[in-house]
Amino acid sequence: YQRRVHGEFSKMAALHTRRLALLLAMAMAASAAPGAVVQSLIDRAIAAGESRVDIPPGSYEFANMSLTIAHARALDIRAASVELEFYPGYGVLIQDSADSAVRGPLSVRYNPPCFTQGAIVAVNGPAGTLDLRLAASFPAPTLPYFASGEIKLQYYTPDTRLRLREQRGYNPVSIGERVAEGVY
């Protein structure tokens, strides 16, 4: 009797150990790259021809990959209380899809931000330059991903944080050398 119970217990323990290992592996994969979990949900729904996929509420880090929705047909993606976080240069990419929708509330965040902000601390009119002191926790405009395109400058009032009304469009600028700690 003891051998039989012990044998069954050993089998159950082994089965539960395998299940626990699988769950642990899935949890580790989800915490290492949760964006891949969302991508997998969408890919499987598209491959199966499903009409709806629900993304569980939470924050998903994609890092240096985009969320790609490709070849979706009549797919309703529900993403209530979902935050997608990307590195600059990545985001949501929809390709060759039709009659599909992504519904939220959903937010997209870039970490680090794909923009910088600060306060103008000096202006040299004749030279056409200004010095900008960066706000805390915003990236320096000299980082590589800022070099990929034209830098544009927007002016906001510090008290209301609203864009100046008389400003027309964006003003292209080039970034010079750092003139002091946090000042460009």
mmCIF file with all atom_site columns, N, CA and C in Angstrom, residues 89-145:
data_model
loop_
_atom_site.group_PDB
_atom_site.id
_atom_site.type_symbol
_atom_site.label_atom_id
_atom_site.label_alt_id
_atom_site.label_comp_id
_atom_site.label_asym_id
_atom_site.label_entity_id
_atom_site.label_seq_id
_atom_site.pdbx_PDB_ins_code
_atom_site.Cartn_x
_atom_site.Cartn_y
_atom_site.Cartn_z
_atom_site.occupancy
_atom_site.B_iso_or_equiv
_atom_site.pdbx_formal_charge
_atom_site.auth_seq_id
_atom_site.auth_comp_id
_atom_site.auth_asym_id
_atom_site.auth_atom_id
_atom_site.pdbx_PDB_model_num
ATOM 1   N N  . GLY A 1 89  ? 11.125  55.077 -32.193 1.00 0.00 ? 89  GLY A N  1
ATOM 2   C CA . GLY A 1 89  ? 11.315  54.434 -33.487 1.00 0.00 ? 89  GLY A CA 1
ATOM 3   C C  . GLY A 1 89  ? 10.458  53.196 -33.678 1.00 0.00 ? 89  GLY A C  1
ATOM 4   N N  . TYR A 1 90  ? 9.766   52.763 -32.646 1.00 0.00 ? 90  TYR A N  1
ATOM 5   C CA . TYR A 1 90  ? 8.903   51.582 -32.714 1.00 0.00 ? 90  TYR A CA 1
ATOM 6   C C  . TYR A 1 90  ? 7.502   51.986 -32.284 1.00 0.00 ? 90  TYR A C  1
ATOM 7   N N  . GLY A 1 91  ? 6.520   51.153 -32.575 1.00 0.00 ? 91  GLY A N  1
ATOM 8   C CA . GLY A 1 91  ? 5.146   51.466 -32.205 1.00 0.00 ? 91  GLY A CA 1
ATOM 9   C C  . GLY A 1 91  ? 4.194   50.421 -32.745 1.00 0.00 ? 91  GLY A C  1
ATOM 10  N N  . VAL A 1 92  ? 2.983   50.837 -33.054 1.00 0.00 ? 92  VAL A N  1
ATOM 11  C CA . VAL A 1 92  ? 1.969   49.933 -33.600 1.00 0.00 ? 92  VAL A CA 1
ATOM 12  C C  . VAL A 1 92  ? 2.032   50.030 -35.122 1.00 0.00 ? 92  VAL A C  1
ATOM 13  N N  . LEU A 1 93  ? 2.241   48.908 -35.780 1.00 0.00 ? 93  LEU A N  1
ATOM 14  C CA . LEU A 1 93  ? 2.371   48.847 -37.228 1.00 0.00 ? 93  LEU A CA 1
ATOM 15  C C  . LEU A 1 93  ? 1.242   47.982 -37.782 1.00 0.00 ? 93  LEU A C  1
ATOM 16  N N  . ILE A 1 94  ? 0.399   48.570 -38.607 1.00 0.00 ? 94  ILE A N  1
ATOM 17  C CA . ILE A 1 94  ? -0.723  47.833 -39.209 1.00 0.00 ? 94  ILE A CA 1
ATOM 18  C C  . ILE A 1 94  ? -0.440  47.699 -40.699 1.00 0.00 ? 94  ILE A C  1
ATOM 19  N N  . GLN A 1 95  ? -0.389  46.444 -41.162 1.00 0.00 ? 95  GLN A N  1
ATOM 20  C CA . GLN A 1 95  ? -0.064  46.167 -42.562 1.00 0.00 ? 95  GLN A CA 1
ATOM 21  C C  . GLN A 1 95  ? -1.111  45.266 -43.194 1.00 0.00 ? 95  GLN A C  1
ATOM 22  N N  . ASP A 1 96  ? -1.485  45.573 -44.430 1.00 0.00 ? 96  ASP A N  1
ATOM 23  C CA . ASP A 1 96  ? -2.345  44.710 -45.237 1.00 0.00 ? 96  ASP A CA 1
ATOM 24  C C  . ASP A 1 96  ? -3.514  44.140 -44.432 1.00 0.00 ? 96  ASP A C  1
ATOM 25  N N  . SER A 1 97  ? -4.234  45.011 -43.754 1.00 0.00 ? 97  SER A N  1
ATOM 26  C CA . SER A 1 97  ? -5.370  44.597 -42.929 1.00 0.00 ? 97  SER A CA 1
ATOM 27  C C  . SER A 1 97  ? -6.615  45.357 -43.375 1.00 0.00 ? 97  SER A C  1
ATOM 28  N N  . ALA A 1 98  ? -7.772  44.778 -43.112 1.00 0.00 ? 98  ALA A N  1
ATOM 29  C CA . ALA A 1 98  ? -9.025  45.427 -43.517 1.00 0.00 ? 98  ALA A CA 1
ATOM 30  C C  . ALA A 1 98  ? -10.129 45.140 -42.506 1.00 0.00 ? 98  ALA A C  1
ATOM 31  N N  . ASP A 1 99  ? -11.039 46.098 -42.382 1.00 0.00 ? 99  ASP A N  1
ATOM 32  C CA . ASP A 1 99  ? -12.218 45.952 -41.525 1.00 0.00 ? 99  ASP A CA 1
ATOM 33  C C  . ASP A 1 99  ? -11.865 45.524 -40.109 1.00 0.00 ? 99  ASP A C  1
ATOM 34  N N  . SER A 1 100 ? -10.778 46.042 -39.582 1.00 0.00 ? 100 SER A N  1
ATOM 35  C CA . SER A 1 100 ? -10.312 45.679 -38.244 1.00 0.00 ? 100 SER A CA 1
ATOM 36  C C  . SER A 1 100 ? -10.221 46.936 -37.386 1.00 0.00 ? 100 SER A C  1
ATOM 37  N N  . ALA A 1 101 ? -10.245 46.752 -36.074 1.00 0.00 ? 101 ALA A N  1
ATOM 38  C CA . ALA A 1 101 ? -10.195 47.897 -35.163 1.00 0.00 ? 101 ALA A CA 1
ATOM 39  C C  . ALA A 1 101 ? -9.435  47.528 -33.898 1.00 0.00 ? 101 ALA A C  1
ATOM 40  N N  . VAL A 1 102 ? -8.809  48.536 -33.303 1.00 0.00 ? 102 VAL A N  1
ATOM 41  C CA . VAL A 1 102 ? -8.197  48.404 -31.981 1.00 0.00 ? 102 VAL A CA 1
ATOM 42  C C  . VAL A 1 102 ? -8.976  49.341 -31.083 1.00 0.00 ? 102 VAL A C  1
ATOM 43  N N  . ARG A 1 103 ? -9.583  48.779 -30.044 1.00 0.00 ? 103 ARG A N  1
ATOM 44  C CA . ARG A 1 103 ? -10.428 49.572 -29.144 1.00 0.00 ? 103 ARG A CA 1
ATOM 45  C C  . ARG A 1 103 ? -9.816  49.594 -27.750 1.00 0.00 ? 103 ARG A C  1
ATOM 46  N N  . GLY A 1 104 ? -9.952  50.711 -27.066 1.00 0.00 ? 104 GLY A N  1
ATOM 47  C CA . GLY A 1 104 ? -9.351  50.888 -25.754 1.00 0.00 ? 104 GLY A CA 1
ATOM 48  C C  . GLY A 1 104 ? -10.376 51.095 -24.673 1.00 0.00 ? 104 GLY A C  1
ATOM 49  N N  . PRO A 1 105 ? -10.046 51.849 -23.625 1.00 0.00 ? 105 PRO A N  1
ATOM 50  C CA . PRO A 1 105 ? -8.979  52.835 -23.625 1.00 0.00 ? 105 PRO A CA 1
ATOM 51  C C  . PRO A 1 105 ? -7.592  52.185 -23.616 1.00 0.00 ? 105 PRO A C  1
ATOM 52  N N  . LEU A 1 106 ? -6.750  52.701 -24.492 1.00 0.00 ? 106 LEU A N  1
ATOM 53  C CA . LEU A 1 106 ? -5.410  52.186 -24.714 1.00 0.00 ? 106 LEU A CA 1
ATOM 54  C C  . LEU A 1 106 ? -4.462  53.366 -24.742 1.00 0.00 ? 106 LEU A C  1
ATOM 55  N N  . SER A 1 107 ? -3.280  53.204 -24.186 1.00 0.00 ? 107 SER A N  1
ATOM 56  C CA . SER A 1 107 ? -2.288  54.281 -24.277 1.00 0.00 ? 107 SER A CA 1
ATOM 57  C C  . SER A 1 107 ? -0.975  53.715 -24.807 1.00 0.00 ? 107 SER A C  1
ATOM 58  N N  . VAL A 1 108 ? -0.255  54.583 -25.504 1.00 0.00 ? 108 VAL A N  1
ATOM 59  C CA . VAL A 1 108 ? 1.059   54.232 -26.035 1.00 0.00 ? 108 VAL A CA 1
ATOM 60  C C  . VAL A 1 108 ? 2.054   55.170 -25.380 1.00 0.00 ? 108 VAL A C  1
ATOM 61  N N  . ARG A 1 109 ? 3.134   54.591 -24.882 1.00 0.00 ? 109 ARG A N  1
ATOM 62  C CA . ARG A 1 109 ? 4.140   55.374 -24.170 1.00 0.00 ? 109 ARG A CA 1
ATOM 63  C C  . ARG A 1 109 ? 5.503   55.045 -24.757 1.00 0.00 ? 109 ARG A C  1
ATOM 64  N N  . TYR A 1 110 ? 6.368   56.045 -24.802 1.00 0.00 ? 110 TYR A N  1
ATOM 65  C CA . TYR A 1 110 ? 7.746   55.840 -25.259 1.00 0.00 ? 110 TYR A CA 1
ATOM 66  C C  . TYR A 1 110 ? 8.688   56.035 -24.084 1.00 0.00 ? 110 TYR A C  1
ATOM 67  N N  . ASN A 1 111 ? 9.594   55.071 -23.906 1.00 0.00 ? 111 ASN A N  1
ATOM 68  C CA . ASN A 1 111 ? 10.560  55.136 -22.815 1.00 0.00 ? 111 ASN A CA 1
ATOM 69  C C  . ASN A 1 111 ? 11.924  54.739 -23.341 1.00 0.00 ? 111 ASN A C  1
ATOM 70  N N  . PRO A 1 112 ? 12.854  55.690 -23.464 1.00 0.00 ? 112 PRO A N  1
ATOM 71  C CA . PRO A 1 112 ? 12.724  57.091 -23.068 1.00 0.00 ? 112 PRO A CA 1
ATOM 72  C C  . PRO A 1 112 ? 11.819  57.831 -24.049 1.00 0.00 ? 112 PRO A C  1
ATOM 73  N N  . PRO A 1 113 ? 11.361  59.032 -23.653 1.00 0.00 ? 113 PRO A N  1
ATOM 74  C CA . PRO A 1 113 ? 10.491  59.783 -24.557 1.00 0.00 ? 113 PRO A CA 1
ATOM 75  C C  . PRO A 1 113 ? 11.190  60.045 -25.889 1.00 0.00 ? 113 PRO A C  1
ATOM 76  N N  . CYS A 1 114 ? 10.433  60.107 -26.964 1.00 0.00 ? 114 CYS A N  1
ATOM 77  C CA . CYS A 1 114 ? 11.012  60.379 -28.284 1.00 0.00 ? 114 CYS A CA 1
ATOM 78  C C  . CYS A 1 114 ? 11.039  61.882 -28.555 1.00 0.00 ? 114 CYS A C  1
ATOM 79  N N  . PHE A 1 115 ? 11.027  62.649 -27.494 1.00 0.00 ? 115 PHE A N  1
ATOM 80  C CA . PHE A 1 115 ? 11.140  64.096 -27.584 1.00 0.00 ? 115 PHE A CA 1
ATOM 81  C C  . PHE A 1 115 ? 11.854  64.562 -26.322 1.00 0.00 ? 115 PHE A C  1
ATOM 82  N N  . THR A 1 116 ? 12.273  65.785 -26.339 1.00 0.00 ? 116 THR A N  1
ATOM 83  C CA . THR A 1 116 ? 12.865  66.361 -25.138 1.00 0.00 ? 116 THR A CA 1
ATOM 84  C C  . THR A 1 116 ? 12.190  67.696 -24.885 1.00 0.00 ? 116 THR A C  1
ATOM 85  N N  . GLN A 1 117 ? 12.345  68.217 -23.709 1.00 0.00 ? 117 GLN A N  1
ATOM 86  C CA . GLN A 1 117 ? 11.757  69.518 -23.413 1.00 0.00 ? 117 GLN A CA 1
ATOM 87  C C  . GLN A 1 117 ? 12.600  70.226 -22.380 1.00 0.00 ? 117 GLN A C  1
ATOM 88  N N  . GLY A 1 118 ? 12.449  71.528 -22.348 1.00 0.00 ? 118 GLY A N  1
ATOM 89  C CA . GLY A 1 118 ? 13.215  72.320 -21.407 1.00 0.00 ? 118 GLY A CA 1
ATOM 90  C C  . GLY A 1 118 ? 12.798  73.769 -21.499 1.00 0.00 ? 118 GLY A C  1
ATOM 91  N N  . ALA A 1 119 ? 13.630  74.632 -20.954 1.00 0.00 ? 119 ALA A N  1
ATOM 92  C CA . ALA A 1 119 ? 13.355  76.067 -20.936 1.00 0.00 ? 119 ALA A CA 1
ATOM 93  C C  . ALA A 1 119 ? 14.471  76.798 -21.663 1.00 0.00 ? 119 ALA A C  1
ATOM 94  N N  . ILE A 1 120 ? 14.097  77.808 -22.440 1.00 0.00 ? 120 ILE A N  1
ATOM 95  C CA . ILE A 1 120 ? 15.093  78.639 -23.115 1.00 0.00 ? 120 ILE A CA 1
ATOM 96  C C  . ILE A 1 120 ? 15.746  79.521 -22.058 1.00 0.00 ? 120 ILE A C  1
ATOM 97  N N  . VAL A 1 121 ? 17.082  79.443 -21.974 1.00 0.00 ? 121 VAL A N  1
ATOM 98  C CA . VAL A 1 121 ? 17.800  80.222 -20.961 1.00 0.00 ? 121 VAL A CA 1
ATOM 99  C C  . VAL A 1 121 ? 18.628  81.345 -21.567 1.00 0.00 ? 121 VAL A C  1
ATOM 100 N N  . ALA A 1 122 ? 18.843  81.316 -22.888 1.00 0.00 ? 122 ALA A N  1
ATOM 101 C CA . ALA A 1 122 ? 19.584  82.389 -23.554 1.00 0.00 ? 122 ALA A CA 1
ATOM 102 C C  . ALA A 1 122 ? 19.223  82.398 -25.030 1.00 0.00 ? 122 ALA A C  1
ATOM 103 N N  . VAL A 1 123 ? 19.212  83.594 -25.620 1.00 0.00 ? 123 VAL A N  1
ATOM 104 C CA . VAL A 1 123 ? 18.924  83.756 -27.040 1.00 0.00 ? 123 VAL A CA 1
ATOM 105 C C  . VAL A 1 123 ? 19.975  84.679 -27.641 1.00 0.00 ? 123 VAL A C  1
ATOM 106 N N  . ASN A 1 124 ? 20.535  84.299 -28.778 1.00 0.00 ? 124 ASN A N  1
ATOM 107 C CA . ASN A 1 124 ? 21.468  85.145 -29.507 1.00 0.00 ? 124 ASN A CA 1
ATOM 108 C C  . ASN A 1 124 ? 20.837  85.407 -30.873 1.00 0.00 ? 124 ASN A C  1
ATOM 109 N N  . GLY A 1 125 ? 20.117  86.528 -30.987 1.00 0.00 ? 125 GLY A N  1
ATOM 110 C CA . GLY A 1 125 ? 19.407  86.873 -32.212 1.00 0.00 ? 125 GLY A CA 1
ATOM 111 C C  . GLY A 1 125 ? 20.293  86.960 -33.434 1.00 0.00 ? 125 GLY A C  1
ATOM 112 N N  . PRO A 1 126 ? 21.407  87.724 -33.366 1.00 0.00 ? 126 PRO A N  1
ATOM 113 C CA . PRO A 1 126 ? 22.256  87.842 -34.558 1.00 0.00 ? 126 PRO A CA 1
ATOM 114 C C  . PRO A 1 126 ? 22.811  86.486 -35.040 1.00 0.00 ? 126 PRO A C  1
ATOM 115 N N  . ALA A 1 127 ? 23.132  85.620 -34.114 1.00 0.00 ? 127 ALA A N  1
ATOM 116 C CA . ALA A 1 127 ? 23.666  84.300 -34.494 1.00 0.00 ? 127 ALA A CA 1
ATOM 117 C C  . ALA A 1 127 ? 22.546  83.317 -34.816 1.00 0.00 ? 127 ALA A C  1
ATOM 118 N N  . GLY A 1 128 ? 21.307  83.647 -34.426 1.00 0.00 ? 128 GLY A N  1
ATOM 119 C CA . GLY A 1 128 ? 20.182  82.742 -34.665 1.00 0.00 ? 128 GLY A CA 1
ATOM 120 C C  . GLY A 1 128 ? 20.228  81.499 -33.807 1.00 0.00 ? 128 GLY A C  1
ATOM 121 N N  . THR A 1 129 ? 20.720  81.651 -32.573 1.00 0.00 ? 129 THR A N  1
ATOM 122 C CA . THR A 1 129 ? 20.833  80.493 -31.679 1.00 0.00 ? 129 THR A CA 1
ATOM 123 C C  . THR A 1 129 ? 20.096  80.742 -30.379 1.00 0.00 ? 129 THR A C  1
ATOM 124 N N  . LEU A 1 130 ? 19.820  79.657 -29.678 1.00 0.00 ? 130 LEU A N  1
ATOM 125 C CA . LEU A 1 130 ? 19.276  79.754 -28.332 1.00 0.00 ? 130 LEU A CA 1
ATOM 126 C C  . LEU A 1 130 ? 19.859  78.618 -27.506 1.00 0.00 ? 130 LEU A C  1
ATOM 127 N N  . ASP A 1 131 ? 19.875  78.794 -26.215 1.00 0.00 ? 131 ASP A N  1
ATOM 128 C CA . ASP A 1 131 ? 20.321  77.752 -25.296 1.00 0.00 ? 131 ASP A CA 1
ATOM 129 C C  . ASP A 1 131 ? 19.101  77.198 -24.585 1.00 0.00 ? 131 ASP A C  1
ATOM 130 N N  . LEU A 1 132 ? 19.016  75.888 -24.503 1.00 0.00 ? 132 LEU A N  1
ATOM 131 C CA . LEU A 1 132 ? 17.880  75.204 -23.901 1.00 0.00 ? 132 LEU A CA 1
ATOM 132 C C  . LEU A 1 132 ? 18.363  74.391 -22.713 1.00 0.00 ? 132 LEU A C  1
ATOM 133 N N  . ARG A 1 133 ? 17.807  74.662 -21.515 1.00 0.00 ? 133 ARG A N  1
ATOM 134 C CA . ARG A 1 133 ? 18.098  73.847 -20.335 1.00 0.00 ? 133 ARG A CA 1
ATOM 135 C C  . ARG A 1 133 ? 17.056  72.744 -20.289 1.00 0.00 ? 133 ARG A C  1
ATOM 136 N N  . LEU A 1 134 ? 17.531  71.484 -20.332 1.00 0.00 ? 134 LEU A N  1
ATOM 137 C CA . LEU A 1 134 ? 16.624  70.338 -20.365 1.00 0.00 ? 134 LEU A CA 1
ATOM 138 C C  . LEU A 1 134 ? 15.895  70.161 -19.044 1.00 0.00 ? 134 LEU A C  1
ATOM 139 N N  . ALA A 1 135 ? 14.645  69.783 -19.135 1.00 0.00 ? 135 ALA A N  1
ATOM 140 C CA . ALA A 1 135 ? 13.866  69.432 -17.944 1.00 0.00 ? 135 ALA A CA 1
ATOM 141 C C  . ALA A 1 135 ? 14.378  68.096 -17.412 1.00 0.00 ? 135 ALA A C  1
ATOM 142 N N  . ALA A 1 136 ? 14.257  67.901 -16.132 1.00 0.00 ? 136 ALA A N  1
ATOM 143 C CA . ALA A 1 136 ? 14.726  66.667 -15.497 1.00 0.00 ? 136 ALA A CA 1
ATOM 144 C C  . ALA A 1 136 ? 14.061  65.449 -16.134 1.00 0.00 ? 136 ALA A C  1
ATOM 145 N N  . SER A 1 137 ? 14.795  64.412 -16.315 1.00 0.00 ? 137 SER A N  1
ATOM 146 C CA . SER A 1 137 ? 14.383  63.104 -16.821 1.00 0.00 ? 137 SER A CA 1
ATOM 147 C C  . SER A 1 137 ? 14.056  63.076 -18.311 1.00 0.00 ? 137 SER A C  1
ATOM 148 N N  . PHE A 1 138 ? 14.340  64.166 -19.044 1.00 0.00 ? 138 PHE A N  1
ATOM 149 C CA . PHE A 1 138 ? 14.153  64.129 -20.495 1.00 0.00 ? 138 PHE A CA 1
ATOM 150 C C  . PHE A 1 138 ? 15.494  63.881 -21.163 1.00 0.00 ? 138 PHE A C  1
ATOM 151 N N  . PRO A 1 139 ? 15.485  63.140 -22.272 1.00 0.00 ? 139 PRO A N  1
ATOM 152 C CA . PRO A 1 139 ? 16.751  62.770 -22.911 1.00 0.00 ? 139 PRO A CA 1
ATOM 153 C C  . PRO A 1 139 ? 17.434  63.949 -23.600 1.00 0.00 ? 139 PRO A C  1
ATOM 154 N N  . ALA A 1 140 ? 18.755  63.857 -23.697 1.00 0.00 ? 140 ALA A N  1
ATOM 155 C CA . ALA A 1 140 ? 19.531  64.876 -24.404 1.00 0.00 ? 140 ALA A CA 1
ATOM 156 C C  . ALA A 1 140 ? 19.219  64.803 -25.895 1.00 0.00 ? 140 ALA A C  1
ATOM 157 N N  . PRO A 1 141 ? 19.136  65.937 -26.573 1.00 0.00 ? 141 PRO A N  1
ATOM 158 C CA . PRO A 1 141 ? 18.815  65.924 -28.006 1.00 0.00 ? 141 PRO A CA 1
ATOM 159 C C  . PRO A 1 141 ? 19.950  65.380 -28.871 1.00 0.00 ? 141 PRO A C  1
ATOM 160 N N  . THR A 1 142 ? 21.048  65.002 -28.254 1.00 0.00 ? 142 THR A N  1
ATOM 161 C CA . THR A 1 142 ? 22.185  64.454 -29.003 1.00 0.00 ? 142 THR A CA 1
ATOM 162 C C  . THR A 1 142 ? 22.159  62.935 -29.073 1.00 0.00 ? 142 THR A C  1
ATOM 163 N N  . LEU A 1 143 ? 21.134  62.295 -28.496 1.00 0.00 ? 143 LEU A N  1
ATOM 164 C CA . LEU A 1 143 ? 21.052  60.833 -28.554 1.00 0.00 ? 143 LEU A CA 1
ATOM 165 C C  . LEU A 1 143 ? 20.840  60.375 -29.991 1.00 0.00 ? 143 LEU A C  1
ATOM 166 N N  . PRO A 1 144 ? 21.309  59.170 -30.326 1.00 0.00 ? 144 PRO A N  1
ATOM 167 C CA . PRO A 1 144 ? 21.259  58.715 -31.723 1.00 0.00 ? 144 PRO A CA 1
ATOM 168 C C  . PRO A 1 144 ? 19.879  58.750 -32.374 1.00 0.00 ? 144 PRO A C  1
ATOM 169 N N  . TYR A 1 145 ? 18.824  58.425 -31.639 1.00 0.00 ? 145 TYR A N  1
ATOM 170 C CA . TYR A 1 145 ? 17.522  58.386 -32.301 1.00 0.00 ? 145 TYR A CA 1
ATOM 171 C C  . TYR A 1 145 ? 17.006  59.768 -32.666 1.00 0.00 ? 145 TYR A C  1
#
